[in-house]
Amino acid sequence: MASRPELILASASPRRLALLNQIGIEPEHLVPAHVDETPEKGELPRKLAQRLADLKALTAQHKARSAGYGAGALVLAADTVVAVGRRILPKAETMEEASQCLALLSGRAHRVYTALTVLTPSGAKRQRLVETRIRFKRLSTREMEAYLASAEWRDKAGGYAIQGIAGAFVVKLVGSYTGVVGLPLAETASVLAGEGYPVHFNWLNQSALSGV
């Protein structure tokens, strides 16, 4: 029986790691892949998300192999893009950016695209793109000011984190909640299992661990 492949997560995001842990997966290696996330001229949101996920995966794979490990590993990367129509919202780094994002999202629908890329040891590339539609309630000035003061928006696509305070703004969601957080779990589990990673191994032992 062939040994199972190792898993490299091409991210420094604690949210993506926590999501993997939620379904019993603990990557053997964490290899942050810092890439230029500037959209190309005329690039659509969904294309940007997939391009960046691909680039992160390739960057992490190269870093790992250059460091002498990961030759037989699966490399998992993801990228999340928030958009209103064709307009791509930034990862808010300043309060002004976050304020502009909130004003744009208030009382209207937007889309969140999360792209997933898995590179296999043989050189194959598996991709998934998950689109989620979200509607925010109309935000009062007080709500926006309080949210901005929380600083929870910092470095978040679209200036908000749905798993935090901003969950109170969402009146409708159609698609993948975990995709909005940063990693669509159904698609991730499916792709990894299809490549021989034992996604369900820890599930089998869960009843014993919980004393059931």
GROMACS .gro file of C-alpha atoms in nm:
model
  212
    1MET     CA    1   0.000   0.000   0.000
    2ALA     CA    2   0.142   0.337  -0.101
    3SER     CA    3   0.207   0.583   0.177
    4ARG     CA    4  -0.022   0.880   0.191
    5PRO     CA    5   0.102   1.209   0.050
    6GLU     CA    6   0.200   1.493   0.279
    7LEU     CA    7   0.008   1.819   0.258
    8ILE     CA    8   0.153   2.168   0.223
    9LEU     CA    9  -0.079   2.459   0.296
   10ALA     CA   10   0.037   2.759   0.095
   11SER     CA   11  -0.092   3.015   0.342
   12ALA     CA   12  -0.015   3.197   0.664
   13SER     CA   13  -0.387   3.251   0.726
   14PRO     CA   14  -0.499   3.120   1.066
   15ARG     CA   15  -0.853   3.107   0.925
   16ARG     CA   16  -0.763   2.861   0.649
   17LEU     CA   17  -0.568   2.642   0.889
   18ALA     CA   18  -0.858   2.644   1.136
   19LEU     CA   19  -1.099   2.543   0.860
   20LEU     CA   20  -0.879   2.247   0.763
   21ASN     CA   21  -0.853   2.147   1.129
   22GLN     CA   22  -1.233   2.162   1.151
   23ILE     CA   23  -1.256   1.864   0.915
   24GLY     CA   24  -0.971   1.675   1.078
   25ILE     CA   25  -0.687   1.779   0.848
   26GLU     CA   26  -0.351   1.894   0.985
   27PRO     CA   27  -0.105   1.994   0.709
   28GLU     CA   28   0.247   1.866   0.751
   29HIS     CA   29   0.391   2.198   0.636
   30LEU     CA   30   0.278   2.561   0.632
   31VAL     CA   31   0.449   2.755   0.354
   32PRO     CA   32   0.323   3.114   0.324
   33ALA     CA   33   0.324   3.231  -0.037
   34HIS     CA   34   0.345   3.608  -0.061
   35VAL     CA   35   0.258   3.717  -0.415
   36ASP     CA   36   0.163   4.039  -0.591
   37GLU     CA   37  -0.217   4.047  -0.573
   38THR     CA   38  -0.264   4.347  -0.801
   39PRO     CA   39  -0.533   4.276  -1.061
   40GLU     CA   40  -0.425   4.284  -1.423
   41LYS     CA   41  -0.585   4.545  -1.647
   42GLY     CA   42  -0.945   4.445  -1.715
   43GLU     CA   43  -0.913   4.124  -1.513
   44LEU     CA   44  -1.244   3.984  -1.392
   45PRO     CA   45  -1.285   3.894  -1.021
   46ARG     CA   46  -1.318   3.518  -1.080
   47LYS     CA   47  -1.011   3.513  -1.306
   48LEU     CA   48  -0.810   3.704  -1.048
   49ALA     CA   49  -0.902   3.462  -0.769
   50GLN     CA   50  -0.799   3.158  -0.973
   51ARG     CA   51  -0.478   3.316  -1.102
   52LEU     CA   52  -0.369   3.408  -0.751
   53ALA     CA   53  -0.453   3.064  -0.611
   54ASP     CA   54  -0.245   2.906  -0.888
   55LEU     CA   55   0.043   3.147  -0.827
   56LYS     CA   56   0.039   3.087  -0.451
   57ALA     CA   57   0.047   2.711  -0.501
   58LEU     CA   58   0.339   2.729  -0.744
   59THR     CA   59   0.529   2.970  -0.520
   60ALA     CA   60   0.487   2.748  -0.213
   61GLN     CA   61   0.584   2.436  -0.407
   62HIS     CA   62   0.901   2.605  -0.531
   63LYS     CA   63   0.989   2.732  -0.181
   64ALA     CA   64   0.941   2.388  -0.028
   65ARG     CA   65   1.141   2.203  -0.289
   66SER     CA   66   1.418   2.463  -0.279
   67ALA     CA   67   1.435   2.399   0.097
   68GLY     CA   68   1.468   2.025   0.037
   69TYR     CA   69   1.125   1.891   0.123
   70GLY     CA   70   0.780   1.843  -0.024
   71ALA     CA   71   0.878   1.652  -0.339
   72GLY     CA   72   0.597   1.403  -0.279
   73ALA     CA   73   0.350   1.646  -0.124
   74LEU     CA   74   0.019   1.788  -0.234
   75VAL     CA   75   0.019   2.168  -0.228
   76LEU     CA   76  -0.304   2.344  -0.136
   77ALA     CA   77  -0.362   2.715  -0.199
   78ALA     CA   78  -0.666   2.941  -0.206
   79ASP     CA   79  -0.751   3.301  -0.275
   80THR     CA   80  -1.063   3.502  -0.200
   81VAL     CA   81  -1.186   3.802  -0.398
   82VAL     CA   82  -1.484   4.022  -0.307
   83ALA     CA   83  -1.655   4.207  -0.588
   84VAL     CA   84  -1.951   4.429  -0.665
   85GLY     CA   85  -2.023   4.364  -1.029
   86ARG     CA   86  -1.688   4.377  -1.207
   87ARG     CA   87  -1.539   4.600  -0.939
   88ILE     CA   88  -1.284   4.420  -0.724
   89LEU     CA   89  -1.272   4.539  -0.364
   90PRO     CA   90  -0.931   4.561  -0.196
   91LYS     CA   91  -0.796   4.384   0.108
   92ALA     CA   92  -0.847   4.678   0.337
   93GLU     CA   93  -0.524   4.807   0.487
   94THR     CA   94  -0.642   5.150   0.597
   95MET     CA   95  -0.955   5.272   0.771
   96GLU     CA   96  -1.036   5.480   0.464
   97GLU     CA   97  -1.031   5.170   0.242
   98ALA     CA   98  -1.246   4.978   0.489
   99SER     CA   99  -1.491   5.268   0.513
  100GLN     CA  100  -1.524   5.282   0.134
  101CYS     CA  101  -1.586   4.906   0.120
  102LEU     CA  102  -1.858   4.920   0.386
  103ALA     CA  103  -2.029   5.213   0.217
  104LEU     CA  104  -2.031   5.024  -0.113
  105LEU     CA  105  -2.159   4.697   0.042
  106SER     CA  106  -2.426   4.855   0.263
  107GLY     CA  107  -2.776   4.754   0.159
  108ARG     CA  108  -2.674   4.571  -0.155
  109ALA     CA  109  -2.563   4.236  -0.292
  110HIS     CA  110  -2.208   4.137  -0.374
  111ARG     CA  111  -2.019   3.824  -0.471
  112VAL     CA  112  -1.731   3.641  -0.308
  113TYR     CA  113  -1.510   3.423  -0.527
  114THR     CA  114  -1.281   3.172  -0.362
  115ALA     CA  115  -1.049   2.976  -0.588
  116LEU     CA  116  -0.881   2.656  -0.481
  117THR     CA  117  -0.569   2.504  -0.638
  118VAL     CA  118  -0.407   2.172  -0.553
  119LEU     CA  119  -0.076   2.075  -0.713
  120THR     CA  120   0.009   1.704  -0.715
  121PRO     CA  121   0.356   1.546  -0.695
  122SER     CA  122   0.316   1.431  -1.058
  123GLY     CA  123   0.268   1.789  -1.176
  124ALA     CA  124  -0.110   1.785  -1.221
  125LYS     CA  125  -0.317   2.085  -1.118
  126ARG     CA  126  -0.667   2.057  -0.971
  127GLN     CA  127  -0.880   2.371  -0.955
  128ARG     CA  128  -1.215   2.471  -0.813
  129LEU     CA  129  -1.384   2.810  -0.809
  130VAL     CA  130  -1.668   2.874  -0.567
  131GLU     CA  131  -1.899   3.173  -0.606
  132THR     CA  132  -2.111   3.293  -0.315
  133ARG     CA  133  -2.372   3.567  -0.327
  134ILE     CA  134  -2.418   3.780  -0.016
  135ARG     CA  135  -2.646   4.069   0.072
  136PHE     CA  136  -2.572   4.313   0.352
  137LYS     CA  137  -2.843   4.500   0.536
  138ARG     CA  138  -2.834   4.878   0.512
  139LEU     CA  139  -2.573   4.988   0.763
  140SER     CA  140  -2.626   5.290   0.985
  141THR     CA  141  -2.352   5.543   1.040
  142ARG     CA  142  -2.321   5.418   1.397
  143GLU     CA  143  -2.278   5.056   1.285
  144MET     CA  144  -2.010   5.149   1.033
  145GLU     CA  145  -1.821   5.364   1.280
  146ALA     CA  146  -1.833   5.093   1.546
  147TYR     CA  147  -1.713   4.828   1.300
  148LEU     CA  148  -1.429   5.047   1.179
  149ALA     CA  149  -1.326   5.105   1.542
  150SER     CA  150  -1.304   4.728   1.596
  151ALA     CA  151  -1.022   4.701   1.337
  152GLU     CA  152  -1.156   4.358   1.245
  153TRP     CA  153  -1.155   4.470   0.881
  154ARG     CA  154  -0.778   4.494   0.860
  155ASP     CA  155  -0.628   4.286   0.574
  156LYS     CA  156  -0.969   4.134   0.495
  157ALA     CA  157  -1.097   4.113   0.138
  158GLY     CA  158  -1.380   4.360   0.100
  159GLY     CA  159  -1.304   4.508   0.442
  160TYR     CA  160  -1.494   4.253   0.650
  161ALA     CA  161  -1.474   3.908   0.809
  162ILE     CA  162  -1.802   3.717   0.793
  163GLN     CA  163  -1.698   3.488   1.080
  164GLY     CA  164  -1.669   3.788   1.311
  165ILE     CA  165  -1.876   4.094   1.394
  166ALA     CA  166  -1.971   4.147   1.030
  167GLY     CA  167  -2.180   3.832   1.045
  168ALA     CA  168  -2.445   4.062   1.192
  169PHE     CA  169  -2.459   4.251   0.860
  170VAL     CA  170  -2.549   3.951   0.643
  171VAL     CA  171  -2.917   3.912   0.559
  172LYS     CA  172  -2.875   3.660   0.277
  173LEU     CA  173  -2.607   3.413   0.168
  174VAL     CA  174  -2.631   3.174  -0.125
  175GLY     CA  175  -2.329   2.950  -0.173
  176SER     CA  176  -2.045   2.846   0.056
  177TYR     CA  177  -2.007   3.004   0.399
  178THR     CA  178  -1.662   2.846   0.446
  179GLY     CA  179  -1.566   2.974   0.103
  180VAL     CA  180  -1.636   3.327   0.223
  181VAL     CA  181  -1.424   3.265   0.533
  182GLY     CA  182  -1.141   3.160   0.303
  183LEU     CA  183  -1.154   2.790   0.212
  184PRO     CA  184  -1.457   2.604   0.070
  185LEU     CA  185  -1.450   2.282   0.271
  186ALA     CA  186  -1.672   2.063   0.053
  187GLU     CA  187  -1.460   2.129  -0.255
  188THR     CA  188  -1.133   2.107  -0.062
  189ALA     CA  189  -1.221   1.769   0.090
  190SER     CA  190  -1.335   1.636  -0.248
  191VAL     CA  191  -1.019   1.738  -0.433
  192LEU     CA  192  -0.782   1.612  -0.163
  193ALA     CA  193  -0.965   1.279  -0.132
  194GLY     CA  194  -0.951   1.240  -0.508
  195GLU     CA  195  -0.572   1.274  -0.492
  196GLY     CA  196  -0.531   1.006  -0.226
  197TYR     CA  197  -0.516   1.222   0.084
  198PRO     CA  198  -0.690   1.045   0.377
  199VAL     CA  199  -0.945   1.316   0.445
  200HIS     CA  200  -1.176   1.082   0.634
  201PHE     CA  201  -0.915   0.906   0.850
  202ASN     CA  202  -0.969   1.117   1.161
  203TRP     CA  203  -1.345   1.106   1.115
  204LEU     CA  204  -1.337   0.731   1.169
  205ASN     CA  205  -1.173   0.780   1.506
  206GLN     CA  206  -1.389   1.070   1.616
  207SER     CA  207  -1.643   0.861   1.808
  208ALA     CA  208  -1.366   0.694   2.008
  209LEU     CA  209  -1.203   1.028   2.086
  210SER     CA  210  -1.533   1.180   2.195
  211GLY     CA  211  -1.620   0.881   2.411
  212VAL     CA  212  -1.933   0.791   2.214
   0.00000   0.00000   0.00000
